[in-house]
Amino acid sequence: MTGFLSFFRFFFLPRALLSHYRRHPLQLVALGVMIVLATMLWTGVNQLTSQARASLAQSEQAVAERRQVLRDDGGALAVDDFVTLRLAGVCVMPWLEVTPSPGHHLAGQRLVGIDPLAAHCFGNSVDGAGALDQPLDGKPFVDIHTAAGISARESRLHLLVPASTNPSVLPPGYSLAGFSASPDTGELGDSFLLNLEALGVLVLLIAALLLRSVYLLGLAQRRESFALLHRFGVPPGRVQRWLALEILALALLGVVPGVWLGRWLATGLGGGFGQALEGLFDIPLYAGQGQGWLTPVLVMLAVVMVSCLGDLLFLRFRQRLALPLAVQAVVAAALLVTGLAMAWLAPSLLWVFIAVALVFAGAGWLTPLAVARLSHWRARLAKKPLVLWRYRELAVLVRRLTLPLVALQFALAMVLAVQALVTTFESTFDRWLAQRLEAAYYIEVPAGADGRKAADWLTSAQERSPDLQWHRVIRGSALLADASGEGGRQVDVFALAPISSLIREWSLLEAAERHWETLAAGDGVMINEQLARRHNLGAGDRLQLSIGGEPLDSVIVGVYPDYGRPVGEVLLNAGLLPASFNTRFESVSVTPGRPGIDRITEALRQIWDVGALTTRDNATIRELATGVFDQTFALTRAMTLLTLVLAASALLMMGWVLFSTRTWYFRLLVAWGMSQREVAAQLLRLALLLTGGIAALALPLGLWLTWALVHRINPLAFGWSLPMAVYPGFWLELAVLSLAIGLSIALLMRRQLSRPAALPASASALSGGER
Amino acid sequence: MSEPLLVVRGLSKQFVSANETVPVIEKLSFTLGQGRSLALTGRSGSGKSTLLNLLCGLEVADAGSIALRDQVFEAGAAAAKHRAAAWARLRKQHIGVVFQEANLMPALTLLENVQFRAYLAGRDPAHSEDWLTRLNIGELARRYPDQVSGGQRQRAALAMVFAMEPALILADEPTGSLDRHTSDEVTGLMFELQARHGCSLILATHDAELAAGCQQHLDLGHLSGV
Ligand SMILES: Nc1ncnc2c1ncn2[C@@H]1O[C@H](COP(=O)(O)OP(=O)(O)O)[C@@H](O)[C@H]1O
Ligand SMILES: [Mg+2]
């Protein structure tokens, strides 16, 4: 007997448990597929984000501002200069930028050749050269000898020196200047990544909900066999242990290919992503490895285990949680309200994230309760028994479909937010580009040359051809004379003269009357959003600055959005700059009109008496940047749509299965004399109410999430906000999708109506689950 | 002999499963008078449920004819849609079907179930509570099906059927899942009300004792395919 018992225990139990899947292989497949897809989705998003983050960090180092040596005569540097400097004992590192000629296999990519042996000049990444110590096998960094061997359309040599280099060690004819490998493009990418990361967490949550719903569905159908085992004297703990083992095995089988798929997806899409970042921010994605295998595998294993067996693990906790519905609703509402208030008032990023978590928890908990409540209330108003029946049935379905419905709600909300975010980023990015690349060309004023001479020439040139637009840009910094006595704070100075029509199209966040005129007259200044936020300044306030040691007290006539830069900036008329102002950078922005850029550069070259000018063609930059950034946006959209598709198909599957468990009752309507068509129409209304309702409830959540991302998380993280835009056209698309799911469920059910239905499994032991 | 309510002639039905056809009903003929009761007996699988389904149009016969009230349904005749609609009308107002279990909508109370059925039949739902009282479950009217016993559920199912004032009741082992005592109580009430309201009854059962309560007998046992 004992022999039989042990045989029974160790062999029969798992077989009895697994026999369920032998009878319902589709359930096993569904669960497995769900694990794989959820893992893939999350790994993909996570991989992309961490990959991008890693490369951002590295490129930040790589493009960190350093110092370079320039020839006083403005001429291009050559090998001779390198030799001269080396002989003078200056530790210089050559930095050779090449653009391969069109025929070359690397055409179109800018490469940077550096000499790793010279990198020691920069010590132990004291100076941000850490990235340069890495093996030089990736683009765009290559060994200088490789770069020199490439047939180049354009090549330019820079000689970098450590920041600590004293100008006095330089041989005569050379001077020091700042060097940065890219225009100052800042934090727009960081912000995008942060948002992507927040969405990654949401994706994980949605994946967990979907997994749990599929798992519980299978479990519900196995309840009878569990009861049978229990009657045979198998203790429930033993069954649970085997279930845990079963799901662990399934998770192991599903998670590893899921992670592989996710990585594959991320690499496939990541190419585009990397290119986008690189094109936009001059950020090389040469070492973006992302995470290893272990983390995503472990995370997903944990997610699968907790989402499927969480209530077994926290059984006692859950029993305590089995609160009456009214109490549940109050707790959920309290969570929601706390989250909303917290998001509004949160002083730091962490609190906002907690607030978002609270809001989602509250909303996810409250939604099914509220919908069920609402349908009961609607049922009570019903005059016709048929309407009463429909709303009662809706309440049952909502309760039994809670998890996939909440997952769909979250997914819809997320897609709404991402869509709004991406579209906002796109338009922001366009505006940012328009603002930063306000003219068709930038011409750098070479070191030692006089910008004023160029201005004089351009003024007269403009008289001859009025469609020429231009202004001089002088950049440097100033100190903020803080009234609070906290001491000066450095701000960037962005000085323009004249205040040309090139910038008059900027859209301002805040503006006084006749702001451009006041700015042009030198009677006022404008500040960027960061400065305004940080010091709580606005149009009409006064700003006290110390520029080049001279005080400047001026009224603020406007606040302009300045995406992606951490620094406060003051925009003023260059006429206000004192002679003592230390110019960090000077350029001329030109939209040439009829004279053509060649005539202008030629004239300036002669005026300044230099060999060549550094000219940037903004149209190409813009084209490249928008082109590749579009790819990133498309990628993000694809990811979120994938989430949506996953959630939608889960709801479709679960909805169909659950509707099917009630086929007997729908057939009962036929037995009571309703035609199949009438019953099908009722089912259609039911399914549409269900999915349409959830879409309607996802809308406020999605809008709120957009608001939180754009107006709370971004300003707290970066000091600037994105405009909040809404896109009702897209809402409509999502609504149509939800209704399409409902329609599909109804169509699938319609087919079942014509066949005789089996008695519901639990008919003999009617449980509360039926209503 | 009373007016015939139901005349069945040469009724046949077979199911095609996998690779074989299973004849379940073969050339069956019988007549049922108005207000009369008929016991349909036979072992499990002998086709009792199938016959009841044929008699209310939930299944379609392969051959034969069914004449019910003023309508005649010929097997194989064209216009299946028209026929389905005619059956649906009959089920709505004149044929009450009681299954062995799960006759009630689980999300509606007993009373709401009866009202729903009466409403569909076009009867006044106001009398619904009376019907529950007549079946001795008036005090349970506002409970949900899962809050009452199996016997009480079957009583409610009978209340629903009587509330539609049918011409014919088709009861498919209505007490099959109840204990002897409860079963006797429920069937007793059923026979009593059936007699009082003058409707006809076909009771499928494998219980000889119950069958004895009916005026006519039809045994399908010999037709068993299994
Ligand atoms: N939809 C169907 N498809 C195939 N075979 C069926 C179907 N319904 C019933 N049968 C078969 O018809 C026979 C009679 O079934 P049924 O009428 O339910 O018998 P009873 O109600 O007397 O137990 C059985 O052998 C059953 O397997
Ligand atoms: Mg039967």
mmCIF file of C-alpha atoms in Angstrom, chain A residues 384-386 388-389 392-393 396 662 664-665 667-674 677-678 759 763-764 766-768 770-771, chain B residues 58-59 81 88 91-92 99 101-109 112-113 115-117 119-120 144-147 153 160:
data_model
loop_
_atom_site.group_PDB
_atom_site.id
_atom_site.type_symbol
_atom_site.label_atom_id
_atom_site.label_comp_id
_atom_site.label_asym_id
_atom_site.label_seq_id
_atom_site.Cartn_x
_atom_site.Cartn_y
_atom_site.Cartn_z
ATOM 1 C CA LYS A 384 -36.839 45.591 -20.512
ATOM 2 C CA PRO A 385 -35.642 42.267 -19.085
ATOM 3 C CA LEU A 386 -33.419 41.847 -22.137
ATOM 4 C CA LEU A 388 -31.314 43.976 -17.699
ATOM 5 C CA TRP A 389 -29.870 40.665 -18.799
ATOM 6 C CA ARG A 392 -25.819 41.855 -15.790
ATOM 7 C CA GLU A 393 -23.974 39.682 -18.247
ATOM 8 C CA VAL A 396 -20.016 39.080 -15.114
ATOM 9 C CA ARG A 662 -21.178 30.860 -21.459
ATOM 10 C CA TRP A 664 -24.879 27.290 -22.984
ATOM 11 C CA TYR A 665 -26.579 30.366 -21.626
ATOM 12 C CA ARG A 667 -28.048 28.988 -26.488
ATOM 13 C CA LEU A 668 -30.647 29.137 -23.746
ATOM 14 C CA LEU A 669 -31.845 32.360 -25.312
ATOM 15 C CA VAL A 670 -32.320 30.441 -28.538
ATOM 16 C CA ALA A 671 -34.239 27.746 -26.669
ATOM 17 C CA TRP A 672 -36.412 30.513 -25.278
ATOM 18 C CA GLY A 673 -37.380 31.501 -28.770
ATOM 19 C CA MET A 674 -34.965 34.243 -29.726
ATOM 20 C CA ARG A 677 -29.648 36.447 -35.340
ATOM 21 C CA GLU A 678 -31.216 38.228 -32.368
ATOM 22 C CA LEU A 759 -23.582 22.160 -20.318
ATOM 23 C CA ALA A 763 -23.516 23.944 -13.854
ATOM 24 C CA SER A 764 -23.938 21.158 -11.353
ATOM 25 C CA LEU A 766 -22.957 26.561 -9.624
ATOM 26 C CA SER A 767 -20.483 28.863 -8.035
ATOM 27 C CA GLY A 768 -20.470 32.596 -7.576
ATOM 28 C CA GLU A 770 -21.275 32.512 -12.857
ATOM 29 C CA ARG A 771 -22.598 35.897 -11.947
ATOM 30 C CA LEU B 58 -33.422 23.060 -32.030
ATOM 31 C CA GLU B 59 -32.415 20.183 -34.294
ATOM 32 C CA LYS B 81 -34.693 30.096 -42.697
ATOM 33 C CA ALA B 88 -38.392 30.232 -32.893
ATOM 34 C CA ARG B 91 -40.544 28.252 -28.722
ATOM 35 C CA LYS B 92 -41.031 31.824 -27.697
ATOM 36 C CA PHE B 99 -33.362 20.877 -19.287
ATOM 37 C CA GLU B 101 -29.942 21.713 -15.250
ATOM 38 C CA ALA B 102 -28.749 25.248 -15.979
ATOM 39 C CA ASN B 103 -32.151 26.503 -17.060
ATOM 40 C CA LEU B 104 -31.631 29.887 -15.460
ATOM 41 C CA MET B 105 -29.518 32.842 -16.392
ATOM 42 C CA PRO B 106 -26.932 32.923 -13.611
ATOM 43 C CA ALA B 107 -26.671 36.704 -13.525
ATOM 44 C CA LEU B 108 -30.412 37.176 -12.968
ATOM 45 C CA THR B 109 -32.384 36.480 -9.788
ATOM 46 C CA GLU B 112 -35.874 38.221 -12.960
ATOM 47 C CA ASN B 113 -35.472 34.916 -14.774
ATOM 48 C CA GLN B 115 -39.920 37.848 -15.751
ATOM 49 C CA PHE B 116 -37.466 37.526 -18.615
ATOM 50 C CA ARG B 117 -39.124 34.346 -19.862
ATOM 51 C CA TYR B 119 -41.518 38.949 -21.301
ATOM 52 C CA LEU B 120 -40.121 36.964 -24.220
ATOM 53 C CA TYR B 144 -29.515 34.304 -7.544
ATOM 54 C CA PRO B 145 -29.453 30.757 -8.934
ATOM 55 C CA ASP B 146 -26.179 29.967 -7.195
ATOM 56 C CA GLN B 147 -27.737 30.912 -3.874
ATOM 57 C CA ARG B 153 -33.502 25.928 -9.283
ATOM 58 C CA MET B 160 -40.513 30.107 -15.915
#
